[in-house]
Tab-separated table of C-alpha atoms in Angstrom:
chain	number	residue	atom	x	y	z
S	1	UNK	CA	98.513	188.751	100.059
S	2	UNK	CA	98.876	185.403	98.153
S	3	UNK	CA	100.128	182.423	100.268
S	4	UNK	CA	103.563	181.252	99.640
S	5	UNK	CA	103.363	177.819	98.145
S	6	UNK	CA	107.008	177.049	97.243
S	7	UNK	CA	108.855	175.332	100.068
S	8	UNK	CA	112.589	176.280	100.277
S	9	UNK	CA	114.975	173.431	99.759
S	10	UNK	CA	117.266	172.520	102.737
S	11	UNK	CA	118.865	169.402	101.320
S	12	UNK	CA	120.604	168.158	98.204
S	13	UNK	CA	119.940	164.811	96.514
S	14	UNK	CA	122.587	163.662	94.013
S	15	UNK	CA	121.683	160.776	91.737
S	16	UNK	CA	124.643	159.121	89.849
S	17	UNK	CA	123.987	156.665	86.957
S	18	UNK	CA	127.023	154.681	85.788
S	19	UNK	CA	126.020	153.318	82.249
S	20	UNK	CA	127.642	150.151	80.659
S	21	UNK	CA	128.951	149.157	84.144
S	22	UNK	CA	130.057	145.903	82.848
S	23	UNK	CA	133.220	147.631	81.321
S	24	UNK	CA	134.316	148.082	84.969
S	25	UNK	CA	135.615	144.457	84.954
S	26	UNK	CA	138.240	145.443	82.304
S	27	UNK	CA	139.946	147.302	85.085
S	28	UNK	CA	141.777	145.845	88.045
S	29	UNK	CA	139.829	145.024	91.157
S	30	UNK	CA	139.725	147.990	93.569
S	31	UNK	CA	139.781	150.589	90.584
S	32	UNK	CA	138.043	153.782	91.929
S	33	UNK	CA	135.357	155.185	89.668
S	34	UNK	CA	134.721	158.925	90.290
S	35	UNK	CA	131.496	160.835	89.885
S	36	UNK	CA	131.182	164.397	88.382
S	37	UNK	CA	131.347	166.721	91.415
S	38	UNK	CA	128.170	168.471	92.555
S	39	UNK	CA	127.299	171.572	94.734
S	40	UNK	CA	125.158	171.198	97.785
S	41	UNK	CA	123.674	174.709	98.086
S	42	UNK	CA	121.803	173.654	101.243
S	43	UNK	CA	125.077	172.760	102.967
S	44	UNK	CA	126.923	176.170	102.805
S	45	UNK	CA	127.452	175.724	98.965
S	46	UNK	CA	129.965	172.975	99.514
S	47	UNK	CA	131.291	170.712	96.688
S	48	UNK	CA	131.228	166.934	96.882
S	49	UNK	CA	131.937	163.814	94.934
S	50	UNK	CA	131.202	160.033	95.066
S	51	UNK	CA	133.828	157.335	94.349
S	52	UNK	CA	132.772	153.665	93.876
S	53	UNK	CA	134.843	150.529	93.754
S	54	UNK	CA	134.695	146.745	94.203
S	55	UNK	CA	136.575	145.595	97.336
S	56	UNK	CA	139.093	142.909	96.369
S	57	UNK	CA	138.525	139.374	97.711
S	58	UNK	CA	135.205	140.331	99.481
S	59	UNK	CA	131.603	140.738	98.672
S	60	UNK	CA	131.557	144.474	99.317
S	61	UNK	CA	130.821	147.454	97.097
S	62	UNK	CA	132.525	150.479	98.440
S	63	UNK	CA	131.458	154.150	98.095
S	64	UNK	CA	133.448	157.097	99.206
S	65	UNK	CA	131.584	160.293	100.069
S	66	UNK	CA	134.152	163.037	99.642
S	67	UNK	CA	134.059	166.781	100.264
S	68	UNK	CA	136.154	168.145	97.394
S	69	UNK	CA	139.285	170.066	98.469
S	70	UNK	CA	138.714	173.201	96.119
S	71	UNK	CA	135.491	173.805	97.948
S	72	UNK	CA	133.858	176.945	99.389
S	73	UNK	CA	132.207	177.086	102.788
S	74	UNK	CA	133.641	176.725	106.227
S	75	UNK	CA	136.675	174.576	107.000
S	76	UNK	CA	134.421	172.153	108.839
S	77	UNK	CA	130.824	171.215	108.102
S	78	UNK	CA	128.674	168.648	110.006
S	79	UNK	CA	126.114	166.997	107.691
S	80	UNK	CA	123.534	164.283	107.824
S	81	UNK	CA	123.818	161.970	104.852
S	82	UNK	CA	121.795	159.141	103.344
S	83	UNK	CA	123.333	156.837	100.748
S	84	UNK	CA	121.766	153.955	98.775
S	85	UNK	CA	122.142	151.954	95.627
S	86	UNK	CA	118.826	151.903	93.629
S	87	UNK	CA	117.325	149.384	91.277
S	88	UNK	CA	114.213	149.075	89.178
S	89	UNK	CA	110.975	150.747	90.580
S	90	UNK	CA	112.905	152.540	93.232
S	91	UNK	CA	113.877	149.358	94.969
S	92	UNK	CA	117.229	149.857	96.895
S	93	UNK	CA	119.662	148.061	99.103
S	94	UNK	CA	119.721	148.891	102.672
S	95	UNK	CA	119.951	152.722	103.016
S	96	UNK	CA	122.858	153.828	105.162
S	97	UNK	CA	122.645	157.205	107.034
S	98	UNK	CA	124.690	158.922	109.644
S	99	UNK	CA	126.149	162.284	110.866
S	100	UNK	CA	129.683	163.205	110.053
S	101	UNK	CA	132.075	166.227	110.270
S	102	UNK	CA	133.933	166.902	106.986
S	103	UNK	CA	136.835	169.142	106.437
S	104	UNK	CA	137.984	169.977	102.955
S	105	UNK	CA	139.313	166.933	101.043
S	106	UNK	CA	137.987	164.441	103.699
S	107	UNK	CA	136.346	161.318	102.470
S	108	UNK	CA	134.142	158.748	104.365
S	109	UNK	CA	134.179	155.098	103.247
S	110	UNK	CA	130.793	153.214	103.087
S	111	UNK	CA	130.525	149.538	102.155
S	112	UNK	CA	127.532	147.468	100.956
S	113	UNK	CA	127.751	143.795	101.424
S	114	UNK	CA	125.977	143.299	98.028
S	115	UNK	CA	128.548	142.703	95.251
S	116	UNK	CA	127.181	139.213	94.347
S	117	UNK	CA	123.603	140.464	94.617
S	118	UNK	CA	124.107	143.467	92.282
S	119	UNK	CA	126.222	141.776	89.548
S	120	UNK	CA	124.921	138.167	89.759
S	121	UNK	CA	121.810	136.968	91.516
S	122	UNK	CA	119.727	140.332	91.207
S	123	UNK	CA	121.527	141.768	88.201
S	124	UNK	CA	118.266	142.375	86.360
S	125	UNK	CA	116.816	144.353	89.133
S	126	UNK	CA	119.796	146.445	90.198
S	127	UNK	CA	121.621	146.790	86.796
S	128	UNK	CA	118.796	147.628	84.387
S	129	UNK	CA	120.209	148.220	80.915
S	130	UNK	CA	123.590	147.643	82.438
S	131	UNK	CA	123.283	150.878	84.502
S	132	UNK	CA	124.119	151.097	88.312
S	133	UNK	CA	122.359	153.982	90.179
S	134	UNK	CA	123.861	155.444	93.377
S	135	UNK	CA	122.056	158.227	95.262
S	136	UNK	CA	123.239	160.482	98.168
S	137	UNK	CA	121.137	162.991	100.188
S	138	UNK	CA	123.139	165.751	102.238
S	139	UNK	CA	121.582	168.186	104.767
S	140	UNK	CA	122.835	170.136	107.639
S	141	UNK	CA	123.045	168.005	110.724
S	142	UNK	CA	120.873	170.340	112.923
S	143	UNK	CA	117.950	170.396	110.430
S	144	UNK	CA	115.054	168.215	109.602
S	145	UNK	CA	114.764	167.573	105.889
S	146	UNK	CA	111.858	169.331	104.302
S	147	UNK	CA	112.608	169.411	100.555
S	148	UNK	CA	115.679	168.416	98.595
S	149	UNK	CA	117.208	169.962	95.544
S	150	UNK	CA	117.985	167.182	92.963
S	151	UNK	CA	121.084	167.012	90.956
S	152	UNK	CA	121.437	164.246	88.237
S	153	UNK	CA	124.629	162.993	86.604
S	154	UNK	CA	125.833	160.201	84.344
S	155	UNK	CA	129.127	158.488	83.813
S	156	UNK	CA	129.114	156.497	80.564
S	157	UNK	CA	131.656	153.793	79.977
S	158	UNK	CA	132.406	152.792	76.295
S	159	UNK	CA	134.914	150.420	74.668
S	160	UNK	CA	136.527	150.946	71.287
S	161	UNK	CA	138.725	148.748	69.165
S	162	UNK	CA	141.218	149.731	66.500
S	163	UNK	CA	143.891	147.748	64.549
S	164	UNK	CA	146.565	148.415	61.880
S	165	UNK	CA	149.512	146.632	60.187
S	166	UNK	CA	153.177	147.483	60.099
S	167	UNK	CA	155.513	146.233	57.413
S	168	UNK	CA	159.256	146.427	58.233
S	169	UNK	CA	161.411	145.815	55.124
S	170	UNK	CA	164.975	144.455	55.619
S	171	UNK	CA	164.283	143.515	59.181
S	172	UNK	CA	167.377	141.523	59.893
S	173	UNK	CA	169.543	144.585	59.241
S	174	UNK	CA	167.072	147.190	60.548
S	175	UNK	CA	168.629	149.793	62.762
S	176	UNK	CA	167.222	150.852	66.149
S	177	UNK	CA	165.024	153.772	66.105
S	178	UNK	CA	162.606	152.999	63.184
S	179	UNK	CA	159.155	154.394	64.093
S	180	UNK	CA	155.670	153.971	63.050
S	181	UNK	CA	153.226	156.709	63.972
S	182	UNK	CA	149.643	155.982	64.744
S	183	UNK	CA	147.152	158.871	65.311
S	184	UNK	CA	143.247	158.932	65.687
S	185	UNK	CA	140.690	160.973	67.597
S	186	UNK	CA	141.600	159.383	70.962
S	187	UNK	CA	145.344	158.762	70.936
S	188	UNK	CA	148.654	159.360	69.138
S	189	UNK	CA	151.743	157.114	69.815
S	190	UNK	CA	154.871	155.978	68.039
S	191	UNK	CA	155.817	152.326	67.810
S	192	UNK	CA	159.665	152.217	68.002
S	193	UNK	CA	161.988	149.496	67.005
S	194	UNK	CA	164.668	149.422	69.691
S	195	UNK	CA	167.664	147.129	70.631
S	196	UNK	CA	169.613	146.282	73.733
S	197	UNK	CA	170.349	142.632	74.156
S	198	UNK	CA	167.661	141.849	71.587
S	199	UNK	CA	165.263	143.630	69.283
S	200	UNK	CA	162.066	144.745	70.989
S	201	UNK	CA	159.098	147.067	70.133
S	202	UNK	CA	158.386	149.989	72.479
S	203	UNK	CA	155.332	152.178	72.607
S	204	UNK	CA	155.922	155.932	73.196
S	205	UNK	CA	152.854	157.939	73.938
S	206	UNK	CA	152.610	161.354	72.233
S	207	UNK	CA	149.012	162.372	73.378
S	208	UNK	CA	145.818	160.926	74.504
S	209	UNK	CA	142.256	161.850	75.269
S	210	UNK	CA	141.415	162.705	78.941
S	211	UNK	CA	138.686	160.133	78.983
S	212	UNK	CA	140.752	157.031	78.293
S	213	UNK	CA	141.147	154.876	81.312
S	214	UNK	CA	142.574	151.733	80.019
S	215	UNK	CA	144.293	150.367	76.859
S	216	UNK	CA	145.269	146.880	75.771
S	217	UNK	CA	147.598	145.953	72.924
S	218	UNK	CA	147.477	142.637	71.234
S	219	UNK	CA	150.498	142.130	68.851
S	220	UNK	CA	150.616	139.409	66.190
S	221	UNK	CA	153.199	138.465	63.577
S	222	UNK	CA	151.732	137.635	60.161
S	223	UNK	CA	153.589	134.798	58.218
S	224	UNK	CA	154.142	134.206	54.572
S	225	UNK	CA	150.737	132.444	54.301
S	226	UNK	CA	148.845	135.385	55.919
S	227	UNK	CA	148.430	133.349	59.150
S	228	UNK	CA	149.004	135.111	62.504
S	229	UNK	CA	151.006	134.223	65.605
S	230	UNK	CA	149.685	135.922	68.625
S	231	UNK	CA	152.566	137.361	70.713
S	232	UNK	CA	150.554	138.360	73.670
S	233	UNK	CA	148.559	141.266	75.278
S	234	UNK	CA	150.011	144.151	77.163
S	235	UNK	CA	147.755	146.262	79.243
S	236	UNK	CA	148.010	149.860	80.532
S	237	UNK	CA	146.004	152.268	82.729
S	238	UNK	CA	145.719	155.915	83.106
S	239	UNK	CA	148.895	156.349	85.242
S	240	UNK	CA	150.888	154.384	82.550
S	241	UNK	CA	149.653	156.724	79.896
S	242	UNK	CA	150.578	159.729	81.841
S	243	UNK	CA	154.222	158.431	82.327
S	244	UNK	CA	154.457	158.385	78.467
S	245	UNK	CA	156.589	155.298	77.820
S	246	UNK	CA	155.071	151.814	78.207
S	247	UNK	CA	156.643	148.447	78.797
S	248	UNK	CA	157.721	146.888	75.478
S	249	UNK	CA	154.661	145.527	73.524
S	250	UNK	CA	156.833	142.847	71.955
S	251	UNK	CA	160.251	141.143	72.376
S	252	UNK	CA	160.937	139.442	69.088
S	253	UNK	CA	161.085	135.690	69.456
S	254	UNK	CA	163.966	133.582	68.167
S	255	UNK	CA	161.565	131.698	65.813
S	256	UNK	CA	161.892	134.620	63.471
S	257	UNK	CA	165.465	133.871	62.687
S	258	UNK	CA	165.031	130.016	62.937
S	259	UNK	CA	162.347	130.061	60.183
S	260	UNK	CA	162.920	133.005	58.113
S	261	UNK	CA	161.139	131.696	55.163
S	262	UNK	CA	157.891	131.694	57.117
S	263	UNK	CA	158.264	134.704	59.281
S	264	UNK	CA	160.516	136.890	57.267
S	265	UNK	CA	159.718	136.303	53.669
S	266	UNK	CA	162.215	138.432	51.604
S	267	UNK	CA	163.443	139.802	54.886
S	268	UNK	CA	160.092	141.457	55.492
S	269	UNK	CA	158.330	141.439	58.851
S	270	UNK	CA	154.662	142.150	59.007
S	271	UNK	CA	153.133	143.021	62.285
S	272	UNK	CA	149.326	143.402	63.246
S	273	UNK	CA	148.435	145.590	66.229
S	274	UNK	CA	144.963	145.368	67.733
S	275	UNK	CA	144.184	147.558	70.631
S	276	UNK	CA	141.018	148.276	72.848
S	277	UNK	CA	140.254	151.454	74.635
S	278	UNK	CA	138.082	151.947	77.618
S	279	UNK	CA	136.773	155.465	78.090
S	280	UNK	CA	134.475	157.453	80.360
S	281	UNK	CA	132.407	160.485	79.787
S	282	UNK	CA	130.508	162.569	82.408
S	283	UNK	CA	127.212	164.310	81.957
S	284	UNK	CA	124.935	166.420	84.066
S	285	UNK	CA	121.192	166.214	83.375
S	286	UNK	CA	117.802	167.255	84.471
S	287	UNK	CA	115.021	164.715	85.398
S	288	UNK	CA	111.563	165.400	84.138
S	289	UNK	CA	108.445	165.261	86.235
S	290	UNK	CA	105.824	162.656	85.632
S	291	UNK	CA	103.464	165.243	84.052
S	292	UNK	CA	106.316	166.453	81.682
S	293	UNK	CA	106.984	162.847	80.644
S	294	UNK	CA	103.249	162.274	79.849
S	295	UNK	CA	103.040	165.578	77.752
S	296	UNK	CA	106.366	164.708	75.954
S	297	UNK	CA	105.091	161.167	75.332
S	298	UNK	CA	101.998	162.396	73.512
S	299	UNK	CA	103.911	164.964	71.384
S	300	UNK	CA	106.969	162.880	70.754
S	301	UNK	CA	105.984	161.029	67.579
S	302	UNK	CA	104.731	164.122	65.789
S	303	UNK	CA	107.643	166.405	66.755
S	304	UNK	CA	110.199	163.715	65.918
S	305	UNK	CA	108.723	163.311	62.419
S	306	UNK	CA	108.792	167.208	61.757
S	307	UNK	CA	112.445	167.409	63.112
S	308	UNK	CA	113.599	164.513	60.827
S	309	UNK	CA	112.040	166.229	57.812
S	310	UNK	CA	113.609	169.631	58.663
S	311	UNK	CA	117.037	168.094	59.230
S	312	UNK	CA	116.705	166.125	55.919
S	313	UNK	CA	115.983	169.194	54.207
S	314	UNK	CA	119.062	170.938	55.811
S	315	UNK	CA	121.200	167.954	54.604
S	316	UNK	CA	119.979	167.865	51.109
S	317	UNK	CA	119.726	171.643	50.489
S	318	UNK	CA	122.826	172.468	52.239
S	319	UNK	CA	121.559	175.713	53.715
S	320	UNK	CA	124.278	177.487	55.862
S	321	UNK	CA	126.693	174.719	55.211
S	322	UNK	CA	130.178	175.363	56.156
S	323	UNK	CA	132.238	172.380	54.863
S	324	UNK	CA	131.925	169.788	52.036
S	325	UNK	CA	132.318	166.053	51.651
S	326	UNK	CA	134.004	165.207	48.393
S	327	UNK	CA	133.935	161.917	46.629
S	328	UNK	CA	135.741	161.408	43.191
S	329	UNK	CA	132.545	162.470	41.501
S	330	UNK	CA	130.369	164.480	43.713
S	331	UNK	CA	130.337	167.224	46.496
S	332	UNK	CA	128.072	167.124	49.319
S	333	UNK	CA	127.492	170.194	51.495
S	334	UNK	CA	127.438	169.638	55.143
S	335	UNK	CA	127.642	171.342	58.630
S	336	UNK	CA	130.659	170.957	60.972
S	337	UNK	CA	128.757	171.024	64.048
S	338	UNK	CA	126.336	168.163	62.993
S	339	UNK	CA	129.190	165.993	61.801
S	340	UNK	CA	131.130	166.635	64.945
S	341	UNK	CA	128.130	165.916	67.111
S	342	UNK	CA	127.682	162.484	65.416
S	343	UNK	CA	131.286	161.336	64.685
S	344	UNK	CA	134.390	161.652	66.809
S	345	UNK	CA	136.498	161.345	63.721
S	346	UNK	CA	134.930	164.497	62.114
S	347	UNK	CA	135.058	166.244	65.420
S	348	UNK	CA	138.783	165.589	65.597
S	349	UNK	CA	139.209	166.941	61.991
S	350	UNK	CA	137.512	170.117	62.783
S	351	UNK	CA	138.751	170.707	66.252
S	352	UNK	CA	142.578	170.793	65.193
S	353	UNK	CA	144.461	172.333	62.524
S	354	UNK	CA	144.139	169.458	60.068
S	355	UNK	CA	143.751	169.886	56.381
S	356	UNK	CA	140.014	169.289	56.519
S	357	UNK	CA	139.631	172.358	58.880
S	358	UNK	CA	141.946	174.505	56.876
S	359	UNK	CA	140.740	173.606	53.337
S	360	UNK	CA	136.977	173.649	54.197
S	361	UNK	CA	136.373	170.085	52.629
S	362	UNK	CA	136.839	166.462	53.479
S	363	UNK	CA	138.002	164.110	50.670
S	364	UNK	CA	136.198	160.681	50.776
S	365	UNK	CA	137.646	158.811	47.915
S	366	UNK	CA	137.058	155.227	49.246
S	367	UNK	CA	133.425	155.276	49.329
S	368	UNK	CA	130.761	155.626	46.538
S	369	UNK	CA	128.363	158.520	46.215
S	370	UNK	CA	125.435	156.616	47.282
S	371	UNK	CA	127.252	155.287	50.488
S	372	UNK	CA	128.290	158.887	51.431
S	373	UNK	CA	124.828	160.126	50.839
S	374	UNK	CA	123.291	157.492	52.913
S	375	UNK	CA	125.840	158.168	55.727
S	376	UNK	CA	124.994	161.799	55.727
S	377	UNK	CA	121.205	161.249	55.874
S	378	UNK	CA	121.783	159.098	58.956
S	379	UNK	CA	124.053	161.593	60.523
S	380	UNK	CA	121.393	164.261	60.210
S	381	UNK	CA	118.166	162.249	60.686
S	382	UNK	CA	119.129	158.847	62.249
S	383	UNK	CA	117.171	157.233	59.381
S	384	UNK	CA	118.268	154.356	57.119
S	385	UNK	CA	116.109	154.004	54.038
S	386	UNK	CA	115.761	151.081	51.673
S	387	UNK	CA	118.717	149.151	52.788
S	388	UNK	CA	119.790	146.228	50.629
S	389	UNK	CA	122.662	143.844	51.379
S	390	UNK	CA	125.219	145.638	49.168
S	391	UNK	CA	124.325	149.081	50.414
S	392	UNK	CA	124.223	147.903	54.109
S	393	UNK	CA	127.647	146.411	53.803
S	394	UNK	CA	129.178	149.633	52.272
S	395	UNK	CA	127.451	151.835	54.834
S	396	UNK	CA	128.628	149.456	57.645
S	397	UNK	CA	132.300	150.095	56.456
S	398	UNK	CA	131.692	153.832	56.326
S	399	UNK	CA	130.204	153.891	59.804
S	400	UNK	CA	133.163	151.878	61.214
S	401	UNK	CA	135.693	154.207	59.575
S	402	UNK	CA	134.050	157.429	61.017
S	403	UNK	CA	132.989	155.657	64.322
S	404	UNK	CA	129.336	156.333	63.915
S	405	UNK	CA	128.463	153.578	66.250
S	406	UNK	CA	124.661	153.739	66.153
S	407	UNK	CA	124.862	153.532	62.331
S	408	UNK	CA	127.312	150.567	62.584
S	409	UNK	CA	125.170	148.752	64.967
S	410	UNK	CA	121.938	149.374	62.738
S	411	UNK	CA	123.906	147.970	59.729
S	412	UNK	CA	125.194	145.038	61.709
S	413	UNK	CA	121.583	144.171	62.776
S	414	UNK	CA	120.359	144.366	59.227
S	415	UNK	CA	123.225	141.953	57.978
S	416	UNK	CA	122.354	139.473	60.726
S	417	UNK	CA	118.698	139.497	59.900
S	418	UNK	CA	119.363	138.945	56.165
S	419	UNK	CA	121.924	136.274	56.468
S	420	UNK	CA	121.480	133.356	53.965
S	421	UNK	CA	123.654	130.536	52.737
S	422	UNK	CA	124.719	132.638	49.560
S	423	UNK	CA	125.944	135.662	51.514
S	424	UNK	CA	127.135	134.273	54.776
S	425	UNK	CA	130.886	133.966	53.714
S	426	UNK	CA	130.944	137.560	52.417
S	427	UNK	CA	129.536	138.918	55.530
S	428	UNK	CA	132.062	136.879	57.650
S	429	UNK	CA	134.877	138.424	55.717
S	430	UNK	CA	133.400	141.839	56.310
S	431	UNK	CA	133.063	141.232	60.090
S	432	UNK	CA	136.542	140.037	60.232
S	433	UNK	CA	137.937	142.990	58.209
S	434	UNK	CA	136.385	145.383	60.671
S	435	UNK	CA	137.341	143.417	63.847
S	436	UNK	CA	133.537	143.057	64.695
S	437	UNK	CA	133.634	140.014	67.135
S	438	UNK	CA	129.801	140.269	67.584
S	439	UNK	CA	128.943	140.195	63.941
S	440	UNK	CA	131.570	137.531	63.248
S	441	UNK	CA	130.306	135.225	65.905
S	442	UNK	CA	126.734	135.571	64.701
S	443	UNK	CA	127.760	134.626	61.210
S	444	UNK	CA	129.809	131.648	62.391
S	445	UNK	CA	126.751	130.524	64.208
S	446	UNK	CA	124.633	130.831	61.261
S	447	UNK	CA	127.073	129.003	59.083
S	448	UNK	CA	127.089	126.065	61.554
S	449	UNK	CA	123.288	125.931	61.763
S	450	UNK	CA	123.125	125.821	58.006
S	451	UNK	CA	126.246	123.714	57.541
S	452	UNK	CA	124.732	120.984	55.421
S	453	UNK	CA	123.702	123.452	52.807
S	454	UNK	CA	126.716	125.660	53.161
S	455	UNK	CA	129.541	123.259	53.444
S	456	UNK	CA	128.500	121.542	50.152
S	457	UNK	CA	128.232	124.842	48.192
S	458	UNK	CA	130.674	126.167	45.764
S	459	UNK	CA	130.757	129.414	47.742
S	460	UNK	CA	132.207	127.618	50.859
S	461	UNK	CA	134.772	125.833	48.596
S	462	UNK	CA	136.007	129.056	47.180
S	463	UNK	CA	135.896	130.711	50.709
S	464	UNK	CA	138.211	127.859	52.165
S	465	UNK	CA	140.637	128.580	49.379
S	466	UNK	CA	140.762	132.352	49.806
S	467	UNK	CA	140.284	132.740	53.538
S	468	UNK	CA	141.896	129.756	55.170
S	469	UNK	CA	142.065	131.074	58.713
S	470	UNK	CA	138.362	132.190	58.866
S	471	UNK	CA	137.215	128.819	57.480
S	472	UNK	CA	139.459	127.148	60.109
S	473	UNK	CA	137.851	129.335	62.857
S	474	UNK	CA	134.432	128.071	61.898
S	475	UNK	CA	135.448	124.493	61.944
S	476	UNK	CA	137.168	124.921	65.217
S	477	UNK	CA	133.989	126.451	66.790
S	478	UNK	CA	132.077	123.473	65.597
S	479	UNK	CA	134.588	121.073	67.244
S	480	UNK	CA	134.304	123.039	70.503
S	481	UNK	CA	130.395	122.681	70.370
S	482	UNK	CA	130.529	118.936	69.908
């Protein structure tokens, strides 16, 4: 009889990676981040979860170990646990271990005196690629750990920014109840002009994505010269969204009526709304062994090249396509599943009873054939070929509209790398149009570095005439640097 070589597992090790952890600081101190739940087969098949938070006013990082309420197994289980925060090369903070009895829904609080070390002094070691790793091992209290079954999960934080304008005609006589609807793939809400003692703007939530954790609204009034007056930022969190009606985003200041020629030209009020989302997504994954990584590493280049060619052929030939992208002059066959996997905007179109799902095609009339073709090739292959300044700028705009973030980032990098005195002003306008603070800042820095040549050019003189505020922002940045 052959000897039995497999050792039966009698423990469970759960590794939780929190990616883009810096977004946590958008939230109030003490906000609880929750991991995906995991099953500890070796502990009576019980279900568990970790929670993480920063303790207010202290140097502590807190972790809750919780037995989930809707959990199988006995009413009480006694477990031995080990908990640690890991960094590069398997370095870790002091490992905490203990015995504890857990009823269903019970949680145990563990704290690490390490907030400053993790987020400041040793950030590079403990937050590689802005990712925090927490690991917890569970086993029955009476057993000695022989082998642990590993479960891997990720929580990914991401930020998104959107903006739109609202023009209200005959504002001084406008009646309460006027609405402006906004809807995208993450949220739908109405802006409502109301009135009690004075006119105000309310936000009424209609629906929102379950992954949203935070939203901030920045409201501005646009005057007759196109300049903006910032009216402040309002913040709301998940519990606010669930209530449906948020605190007013704006009480209209008296300056509107005191200077109508500036703020109400022809009795028209123009508002700009910028808002930022913070969303989280949870994933389970399997970690490869070192041997698997070596094999995959040797074959990756060849396999990737073959896959890219096959996907490119699928895109160009349109085999088994089930939808179309239509410009004013050309039709491109496409596949809903691939579009949806790469773009949340397309995913929203095809997931709901919108006209694109019903009609079987998507009308794209605001981009040229070449731009749509390049966007499709990237969606299928993640390749951008033969970019030039003009094509990169148009592709950047398309990527922003359809929220293809990797494509937008690649186009942004191309534009940064190809800045020159002749195109800097145009790229600055593009960055501002798409609310890209990172690209805008990079262009402003370049203009200031090359200011002797740029400030004396005809392009800059024309730019100052047509984009007064953007030019003023550059000059203000220069003053701040001096």
